PDB file of C-alpha atoms in Angstrom:
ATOM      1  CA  UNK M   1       0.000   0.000   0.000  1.00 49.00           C
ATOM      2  CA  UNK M   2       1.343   3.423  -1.116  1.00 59.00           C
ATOM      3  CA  UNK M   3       0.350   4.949   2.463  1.00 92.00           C
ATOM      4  CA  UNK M   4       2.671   2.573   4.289  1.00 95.00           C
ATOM      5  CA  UNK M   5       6.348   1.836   3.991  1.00 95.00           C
ATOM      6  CA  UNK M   6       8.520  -0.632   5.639  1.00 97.00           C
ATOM      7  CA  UNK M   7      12.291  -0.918   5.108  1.00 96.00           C
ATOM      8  CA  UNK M   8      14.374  -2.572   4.847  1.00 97.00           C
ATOM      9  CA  UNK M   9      12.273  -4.808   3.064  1.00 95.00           C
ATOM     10  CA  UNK M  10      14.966  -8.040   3.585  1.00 96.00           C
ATOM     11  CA  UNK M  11      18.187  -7.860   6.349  1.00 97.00           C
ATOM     12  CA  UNK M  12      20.345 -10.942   7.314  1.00 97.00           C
ATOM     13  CA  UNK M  13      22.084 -10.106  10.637  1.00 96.00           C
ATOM     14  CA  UNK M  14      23.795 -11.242  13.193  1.00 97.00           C
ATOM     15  CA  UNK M  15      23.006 -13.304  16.625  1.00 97.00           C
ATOM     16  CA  UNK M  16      23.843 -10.588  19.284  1.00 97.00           C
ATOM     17  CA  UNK M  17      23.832  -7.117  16.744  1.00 96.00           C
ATOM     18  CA  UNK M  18      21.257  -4.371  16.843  1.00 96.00           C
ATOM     19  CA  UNK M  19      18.605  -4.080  14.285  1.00 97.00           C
ATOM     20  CA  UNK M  20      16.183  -1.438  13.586  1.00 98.00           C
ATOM     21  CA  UNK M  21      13.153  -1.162  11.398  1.00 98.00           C
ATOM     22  CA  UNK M  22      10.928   1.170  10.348  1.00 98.00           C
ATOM     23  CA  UNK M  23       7.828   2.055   9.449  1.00 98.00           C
ATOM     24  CA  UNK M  24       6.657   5.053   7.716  1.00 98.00           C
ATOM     25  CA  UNK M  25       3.567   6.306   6.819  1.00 97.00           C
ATOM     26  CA  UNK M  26       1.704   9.148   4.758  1.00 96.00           C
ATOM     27  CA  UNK M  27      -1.606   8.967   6.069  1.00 93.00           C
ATOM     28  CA  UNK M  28      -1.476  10.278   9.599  1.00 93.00           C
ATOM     29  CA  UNK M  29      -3.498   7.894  11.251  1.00 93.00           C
ATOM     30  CA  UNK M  30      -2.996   7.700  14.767  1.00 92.00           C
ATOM     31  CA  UNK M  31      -2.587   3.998  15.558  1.00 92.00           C
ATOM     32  CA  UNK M  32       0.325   1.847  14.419  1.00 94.00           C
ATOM     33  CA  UNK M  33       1.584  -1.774  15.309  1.00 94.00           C
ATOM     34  CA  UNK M  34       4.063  -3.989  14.872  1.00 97.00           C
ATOM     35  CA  UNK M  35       3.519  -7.755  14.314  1.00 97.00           C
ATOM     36  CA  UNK M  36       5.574 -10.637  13.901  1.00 97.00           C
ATOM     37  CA  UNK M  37       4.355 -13.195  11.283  1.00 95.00           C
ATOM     38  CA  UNK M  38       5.671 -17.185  12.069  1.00 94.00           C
ATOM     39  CA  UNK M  39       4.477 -20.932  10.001  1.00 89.00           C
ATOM     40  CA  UNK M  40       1.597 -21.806  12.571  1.00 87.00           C
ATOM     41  CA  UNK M  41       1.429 -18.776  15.004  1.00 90.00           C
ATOM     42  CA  UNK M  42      -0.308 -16.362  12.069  1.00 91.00           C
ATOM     43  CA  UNK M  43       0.276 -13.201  13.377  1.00 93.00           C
ATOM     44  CA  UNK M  44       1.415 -12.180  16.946  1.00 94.00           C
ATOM     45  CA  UNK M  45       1.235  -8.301  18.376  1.00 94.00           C
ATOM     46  CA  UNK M  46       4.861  -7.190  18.976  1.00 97.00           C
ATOM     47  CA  UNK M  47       4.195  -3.577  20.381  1.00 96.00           C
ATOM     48  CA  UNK M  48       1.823  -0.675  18.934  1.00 94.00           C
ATOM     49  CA  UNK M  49       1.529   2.790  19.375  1.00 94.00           C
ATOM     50  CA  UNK M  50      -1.815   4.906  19.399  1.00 92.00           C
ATOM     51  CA  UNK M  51       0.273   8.328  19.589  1.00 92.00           C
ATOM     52  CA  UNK M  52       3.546   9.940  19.614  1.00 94.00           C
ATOM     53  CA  UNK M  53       5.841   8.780  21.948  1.00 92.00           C
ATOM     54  CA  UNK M  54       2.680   6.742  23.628  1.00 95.00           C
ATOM     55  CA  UNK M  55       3.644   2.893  23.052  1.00 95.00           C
ATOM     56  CA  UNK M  56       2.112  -0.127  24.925  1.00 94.00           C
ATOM     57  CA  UNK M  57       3.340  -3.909  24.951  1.00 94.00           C
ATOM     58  CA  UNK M  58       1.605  -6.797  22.899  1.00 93.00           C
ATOM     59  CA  UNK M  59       1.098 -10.214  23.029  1.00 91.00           C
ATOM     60  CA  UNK M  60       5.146 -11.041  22.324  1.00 95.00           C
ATOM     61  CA  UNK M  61       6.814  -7.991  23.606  1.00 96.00           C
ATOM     62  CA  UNK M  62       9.893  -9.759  24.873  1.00 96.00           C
ATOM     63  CA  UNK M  63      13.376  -8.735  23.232  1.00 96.00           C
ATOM     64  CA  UNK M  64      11.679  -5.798  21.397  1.00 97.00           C
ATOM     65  CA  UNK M  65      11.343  -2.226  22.111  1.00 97.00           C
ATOM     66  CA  UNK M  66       9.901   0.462  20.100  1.00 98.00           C
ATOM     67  CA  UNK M  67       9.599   4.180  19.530  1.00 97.00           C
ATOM     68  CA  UNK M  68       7.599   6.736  18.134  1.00 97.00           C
ATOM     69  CA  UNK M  69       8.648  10.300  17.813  1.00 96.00           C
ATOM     70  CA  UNK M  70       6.827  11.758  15.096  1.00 96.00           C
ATOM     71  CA  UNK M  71       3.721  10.759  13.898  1.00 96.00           C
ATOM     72  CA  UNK M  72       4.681   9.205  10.720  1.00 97.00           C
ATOM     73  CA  UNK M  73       7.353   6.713  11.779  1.00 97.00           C
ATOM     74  CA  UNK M  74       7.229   3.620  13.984  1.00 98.00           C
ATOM     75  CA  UNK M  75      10.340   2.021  14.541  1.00 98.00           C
ATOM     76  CA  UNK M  76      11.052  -1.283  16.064  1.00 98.00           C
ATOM     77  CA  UNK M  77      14.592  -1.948  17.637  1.00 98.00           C
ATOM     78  CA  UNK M  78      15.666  -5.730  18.388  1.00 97.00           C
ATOM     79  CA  UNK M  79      18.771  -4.710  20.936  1.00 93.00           C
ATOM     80  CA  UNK M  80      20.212  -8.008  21.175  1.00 96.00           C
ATOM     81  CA  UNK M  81      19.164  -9.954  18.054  1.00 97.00           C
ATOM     82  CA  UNK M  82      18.668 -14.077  18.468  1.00 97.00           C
ATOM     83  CA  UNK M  83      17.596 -16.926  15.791  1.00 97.00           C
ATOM     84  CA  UNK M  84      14.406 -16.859  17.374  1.00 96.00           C
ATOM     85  CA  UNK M  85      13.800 -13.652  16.320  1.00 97.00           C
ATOM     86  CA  UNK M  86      13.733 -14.686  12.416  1.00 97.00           C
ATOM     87  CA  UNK M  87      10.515 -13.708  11.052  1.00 97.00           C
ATOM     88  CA  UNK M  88       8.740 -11.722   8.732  1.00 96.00           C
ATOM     89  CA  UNK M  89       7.851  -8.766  10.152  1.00 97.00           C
ATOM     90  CA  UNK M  90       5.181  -6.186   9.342  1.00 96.00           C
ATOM     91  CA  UNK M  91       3.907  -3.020  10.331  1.00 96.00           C
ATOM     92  CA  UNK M  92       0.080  -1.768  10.183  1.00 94.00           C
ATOM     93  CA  UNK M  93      -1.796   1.622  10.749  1.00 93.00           C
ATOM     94  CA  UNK M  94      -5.345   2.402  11.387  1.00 90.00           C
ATOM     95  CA  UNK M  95      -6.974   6.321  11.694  1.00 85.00           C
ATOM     96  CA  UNK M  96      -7.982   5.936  15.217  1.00 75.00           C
ATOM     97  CA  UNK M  97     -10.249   3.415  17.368  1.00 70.00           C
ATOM     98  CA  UNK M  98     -13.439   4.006  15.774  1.00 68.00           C
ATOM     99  CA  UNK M  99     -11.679   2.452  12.398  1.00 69.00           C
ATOM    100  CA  UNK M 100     -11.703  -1.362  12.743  1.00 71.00           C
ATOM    101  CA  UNK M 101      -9.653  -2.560   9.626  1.00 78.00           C
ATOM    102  CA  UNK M 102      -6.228  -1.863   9.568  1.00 87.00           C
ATOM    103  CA  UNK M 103      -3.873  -0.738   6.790  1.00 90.00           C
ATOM    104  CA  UNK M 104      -0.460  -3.906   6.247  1.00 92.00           C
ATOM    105  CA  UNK M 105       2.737  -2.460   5.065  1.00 93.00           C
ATOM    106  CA  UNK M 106       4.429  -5.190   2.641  1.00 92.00           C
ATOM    107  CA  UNK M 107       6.333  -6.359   5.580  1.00 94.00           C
ATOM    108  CA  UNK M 108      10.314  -6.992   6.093  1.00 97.00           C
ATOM    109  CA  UNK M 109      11.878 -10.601   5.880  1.00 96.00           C
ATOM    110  CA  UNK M 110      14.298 -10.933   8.757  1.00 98.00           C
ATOM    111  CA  UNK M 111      17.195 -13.566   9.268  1.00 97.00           C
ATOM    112  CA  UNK M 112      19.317 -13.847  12.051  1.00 97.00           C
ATOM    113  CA  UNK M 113      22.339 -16.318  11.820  1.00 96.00           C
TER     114      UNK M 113
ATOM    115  CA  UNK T   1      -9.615 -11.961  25.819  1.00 82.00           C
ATOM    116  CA  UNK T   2     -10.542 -12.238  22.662  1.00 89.00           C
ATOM    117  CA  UNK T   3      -9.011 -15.352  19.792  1.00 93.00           C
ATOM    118  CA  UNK T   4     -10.190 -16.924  16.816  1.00 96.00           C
ATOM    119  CA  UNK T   5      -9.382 -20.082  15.628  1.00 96.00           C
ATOM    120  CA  UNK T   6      -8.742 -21.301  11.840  1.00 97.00           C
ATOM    121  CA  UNK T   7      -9.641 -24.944  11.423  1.00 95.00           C
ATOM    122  CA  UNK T   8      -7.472 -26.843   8.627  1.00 93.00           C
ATOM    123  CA  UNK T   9      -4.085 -24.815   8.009  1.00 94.00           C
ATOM    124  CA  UNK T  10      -4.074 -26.368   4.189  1.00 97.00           C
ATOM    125  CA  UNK T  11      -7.340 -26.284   2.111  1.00 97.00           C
ATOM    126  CA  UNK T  12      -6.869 -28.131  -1.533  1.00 98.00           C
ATOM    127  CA  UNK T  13     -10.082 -27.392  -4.145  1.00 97.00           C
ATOM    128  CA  UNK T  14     -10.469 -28.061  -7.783  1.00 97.00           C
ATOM    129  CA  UNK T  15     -11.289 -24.515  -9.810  1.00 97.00           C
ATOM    130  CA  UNK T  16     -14.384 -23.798  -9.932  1.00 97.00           C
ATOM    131  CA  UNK T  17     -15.392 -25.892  -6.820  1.00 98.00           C
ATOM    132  CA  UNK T  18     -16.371 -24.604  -3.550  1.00 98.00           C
ATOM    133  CA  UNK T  19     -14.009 -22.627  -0.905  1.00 98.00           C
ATOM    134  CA  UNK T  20     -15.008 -22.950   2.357  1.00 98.00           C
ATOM    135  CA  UNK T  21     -12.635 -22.189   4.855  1.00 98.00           C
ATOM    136  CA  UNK T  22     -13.339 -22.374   8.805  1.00 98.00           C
ATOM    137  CA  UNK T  23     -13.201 -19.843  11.328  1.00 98.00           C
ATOM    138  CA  UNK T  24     -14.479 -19.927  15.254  1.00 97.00           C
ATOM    139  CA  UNK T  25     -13.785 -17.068  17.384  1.00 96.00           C
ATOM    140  CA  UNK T  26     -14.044 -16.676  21.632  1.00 95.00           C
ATOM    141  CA  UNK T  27     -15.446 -13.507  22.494  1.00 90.00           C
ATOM    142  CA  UNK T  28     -16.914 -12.327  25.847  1.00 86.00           C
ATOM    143  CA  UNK T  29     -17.886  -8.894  23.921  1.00 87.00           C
ATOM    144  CA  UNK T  30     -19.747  -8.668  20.134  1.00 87.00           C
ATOM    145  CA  UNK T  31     -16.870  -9.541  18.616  1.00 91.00           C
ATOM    146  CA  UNK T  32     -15.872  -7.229  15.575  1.00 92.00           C
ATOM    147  CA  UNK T  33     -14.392 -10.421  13.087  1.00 94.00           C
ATOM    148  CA  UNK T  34     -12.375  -9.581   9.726  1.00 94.00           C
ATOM    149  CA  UNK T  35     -11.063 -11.782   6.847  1.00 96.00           C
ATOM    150  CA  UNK T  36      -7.665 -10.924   5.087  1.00 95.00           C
ATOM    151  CA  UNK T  37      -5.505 -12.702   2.591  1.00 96.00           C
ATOM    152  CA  UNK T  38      -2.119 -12.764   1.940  1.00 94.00           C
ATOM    153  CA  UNK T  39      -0.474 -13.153  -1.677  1.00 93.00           C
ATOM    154  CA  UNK T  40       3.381 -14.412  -1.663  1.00 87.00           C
ATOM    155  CA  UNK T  41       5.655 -11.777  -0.292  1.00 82.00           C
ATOM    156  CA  UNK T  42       2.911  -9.260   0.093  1.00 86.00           C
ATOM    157  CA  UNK T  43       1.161  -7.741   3.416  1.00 88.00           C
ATOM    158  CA  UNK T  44      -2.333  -8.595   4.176  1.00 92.00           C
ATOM    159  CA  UNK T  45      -5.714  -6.947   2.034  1.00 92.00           C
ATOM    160  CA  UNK T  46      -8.803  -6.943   3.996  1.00 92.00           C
ATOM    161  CA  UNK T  47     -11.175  -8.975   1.901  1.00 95.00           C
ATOM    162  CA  UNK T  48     -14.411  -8.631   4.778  1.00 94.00           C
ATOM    163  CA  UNK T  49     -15.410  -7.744   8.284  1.00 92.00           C
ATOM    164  CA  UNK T  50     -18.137  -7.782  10.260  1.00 93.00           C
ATOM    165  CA  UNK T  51     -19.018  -5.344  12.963  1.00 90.00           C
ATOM    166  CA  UNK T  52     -23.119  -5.160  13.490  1.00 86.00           C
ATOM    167  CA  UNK T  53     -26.151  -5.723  11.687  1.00 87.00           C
ATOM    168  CA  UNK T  54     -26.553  -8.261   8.687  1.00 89.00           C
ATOM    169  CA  UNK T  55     -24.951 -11.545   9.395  1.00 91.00           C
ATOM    170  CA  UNK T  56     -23.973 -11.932   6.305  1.00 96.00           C
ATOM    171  CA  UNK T  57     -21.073 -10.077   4.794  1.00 96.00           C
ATOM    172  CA  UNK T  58     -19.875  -9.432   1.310  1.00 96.00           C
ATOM    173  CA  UNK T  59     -16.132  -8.665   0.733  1.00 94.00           C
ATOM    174  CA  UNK T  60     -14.173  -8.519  -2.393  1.00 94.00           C
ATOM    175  CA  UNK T  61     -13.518 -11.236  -5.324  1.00 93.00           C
ATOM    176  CA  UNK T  62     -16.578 -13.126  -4.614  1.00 96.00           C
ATOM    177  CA  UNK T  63     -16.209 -14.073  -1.362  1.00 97.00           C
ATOM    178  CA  UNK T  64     -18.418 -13.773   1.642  1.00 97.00           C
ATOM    179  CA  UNK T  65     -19.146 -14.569   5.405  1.00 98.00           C
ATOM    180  CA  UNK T  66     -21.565 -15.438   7.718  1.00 96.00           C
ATOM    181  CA  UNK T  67     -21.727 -14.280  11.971  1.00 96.00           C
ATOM    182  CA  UNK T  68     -22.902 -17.146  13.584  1.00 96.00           C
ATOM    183  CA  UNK T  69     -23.735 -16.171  17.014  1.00 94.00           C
ATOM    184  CA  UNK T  70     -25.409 -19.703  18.253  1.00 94.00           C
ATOM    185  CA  UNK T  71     -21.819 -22.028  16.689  1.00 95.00           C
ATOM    186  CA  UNK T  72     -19.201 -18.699  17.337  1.00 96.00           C
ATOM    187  CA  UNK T  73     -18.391 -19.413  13.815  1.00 97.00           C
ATOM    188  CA  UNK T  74     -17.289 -16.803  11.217  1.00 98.00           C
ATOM    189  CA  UNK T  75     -16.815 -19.295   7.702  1.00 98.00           C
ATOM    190  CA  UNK T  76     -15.293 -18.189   4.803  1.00 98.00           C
ATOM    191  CA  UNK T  77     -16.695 -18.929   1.218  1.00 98.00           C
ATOM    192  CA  UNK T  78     -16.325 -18.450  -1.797  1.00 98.00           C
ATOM    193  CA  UNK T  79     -19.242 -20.489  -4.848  1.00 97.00           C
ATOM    194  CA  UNK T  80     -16.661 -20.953  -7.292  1.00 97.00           C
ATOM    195  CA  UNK T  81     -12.145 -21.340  -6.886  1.00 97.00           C
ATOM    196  CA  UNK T  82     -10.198 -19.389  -9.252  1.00 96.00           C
ATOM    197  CA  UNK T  83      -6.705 -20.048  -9.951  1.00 96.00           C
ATOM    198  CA  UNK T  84      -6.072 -16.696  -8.742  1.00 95.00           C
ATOM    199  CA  UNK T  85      -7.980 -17.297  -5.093  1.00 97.00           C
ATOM    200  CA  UNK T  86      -4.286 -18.910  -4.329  1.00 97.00           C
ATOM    201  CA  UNK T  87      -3.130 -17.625  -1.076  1.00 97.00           C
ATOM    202  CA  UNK T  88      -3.109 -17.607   2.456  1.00 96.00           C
ATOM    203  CA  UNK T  89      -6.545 -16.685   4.668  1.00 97.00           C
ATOM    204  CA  UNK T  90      -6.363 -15.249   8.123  1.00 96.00           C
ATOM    205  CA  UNK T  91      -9.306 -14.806  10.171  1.00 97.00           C
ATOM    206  CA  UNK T  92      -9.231 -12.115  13.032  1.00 95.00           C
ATOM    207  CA  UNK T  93     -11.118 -10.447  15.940  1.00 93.00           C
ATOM    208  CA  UNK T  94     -10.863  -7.658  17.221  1.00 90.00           C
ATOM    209  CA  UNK T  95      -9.137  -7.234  20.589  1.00 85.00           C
ATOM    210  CA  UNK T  96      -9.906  -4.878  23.444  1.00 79.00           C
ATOM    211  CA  UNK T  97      -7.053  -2.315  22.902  1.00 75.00           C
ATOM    212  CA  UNK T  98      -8.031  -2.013  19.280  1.00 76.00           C
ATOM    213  CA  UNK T  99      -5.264  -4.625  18.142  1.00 83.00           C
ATOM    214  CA  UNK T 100      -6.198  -7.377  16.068  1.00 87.00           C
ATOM    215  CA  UNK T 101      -6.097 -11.012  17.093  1.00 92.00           C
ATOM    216  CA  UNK T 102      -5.370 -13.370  14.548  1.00 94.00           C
ATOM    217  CA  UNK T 103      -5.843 -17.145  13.887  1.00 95.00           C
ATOM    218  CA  UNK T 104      -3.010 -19.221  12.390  1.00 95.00           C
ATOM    219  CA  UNK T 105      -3.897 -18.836   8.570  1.00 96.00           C
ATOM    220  CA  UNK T 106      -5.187 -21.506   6.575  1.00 97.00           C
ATOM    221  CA  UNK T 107      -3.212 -21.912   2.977  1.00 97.00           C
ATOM    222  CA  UNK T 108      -5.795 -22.210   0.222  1.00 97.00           C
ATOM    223  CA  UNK T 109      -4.184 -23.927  -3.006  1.00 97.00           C
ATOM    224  CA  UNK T 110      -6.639 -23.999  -6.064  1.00 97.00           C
ATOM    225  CA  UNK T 111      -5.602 -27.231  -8.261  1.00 97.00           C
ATOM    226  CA  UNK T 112      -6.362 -26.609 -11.859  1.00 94.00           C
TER     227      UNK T 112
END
């Protein structure tokens, strides 16, 4: 979707370096999340955001930490990156609570070795 | 707290055939349910959801759902499989912290 951007859109790291990703978008919808997407788990809440610099844990928080300065960018930081942490990751927005549906980004393919 | 969960995580139909592809969700609120599907390397497209009202919901490329209060089902079908109906299906509800709770994903493969 033109509205959303994630990048890098593919990164092979590390076990132990830092890795960032971001997500940008050009709608200025309030609400954006990070999910992790694994073969039999669909997809699992990471951390989202319904405001700058107002972040909240999900379902699989652990490892992760996120930030949100401006309105437009959500990043996701893995401090300490493990093989665990291979997965395809993907961002999503929505305008505020009263919209339901969400908005997928075209997500970022993550190894760690 | 809110779950859904996708019955059969491969679904194998002849084009033109049928597509029916389970859903049952746990909900101690009206639970706001959604269909997506995901094409290879690609995000997820919302193809329905249901919030209130009609039971039965329309989305896009055919395909359609009924709310079924009395089995806490949410089924996905489509009359007739098109080549292009490849992909993979995730059902979802709608959590209370307006995050989206999703079921494993059921891979649909359309045999020609």
């Amino acid at each position: 979707d033109a509205g959303i951007t994630q990048s890098p859109r593919h990164k092979v790291t590390e076990t132990g370096t830092p890795v960032t990703l971001r997500c940008h978008q050009t709608e200025n919808h309030r609400y954006m999340y990070w999910y992790r997407q694994d073969p039999g788990h669909g997809l699992r809440l990471i951390h989202y955001s319904y405001g700058v610099k107002d972040t909240d844990k999900g379902e699989v928080s652990d490892g992760y930490s996120v930030s949100r300065s401006k309105t437009e960018d959500f990043l996701l930081t893995l401090e300490s990156a493990t093989s665990s942490q291979t997965s395809v990751y993907f961002c999503a927005i929505s305008r505020d609570r009263a919209e339901i549906s969400y908005t997928f980004g075209s997500g970022t393919r993550l190894t760690v070795v | 707290a809110q779950s859904v969960t996708q019955l059969g995580s491969h679904v194998s139909v002849s084009e033109g055939a049928l597509v029916l592809l389970r859903c049952n969700y746990s909900s101690s609120v009206p639970p706001y349910l959604f269909w997506y599907v995901q094409y290879p390397n690609q995000g997820l497209q919302l193809l329905l959801k249901y919030t209130t009202g009609a039971t039965l919901v329309k989305g896009i490329n055919g395909f359609e759902a009924e709310f079924k209060k009395s089995e806490t089902s949410f089924h996905l079908t489509k009359p007739s499989a098109h080549m292009s109906d490849a992909a993979e299906y995730f059902c979802a509800v709608r959590g209370n912290n307006n995050d989206m709770r999703f079921g494993a994903g059921t891979r649909l493969t359309v045999k020609p």
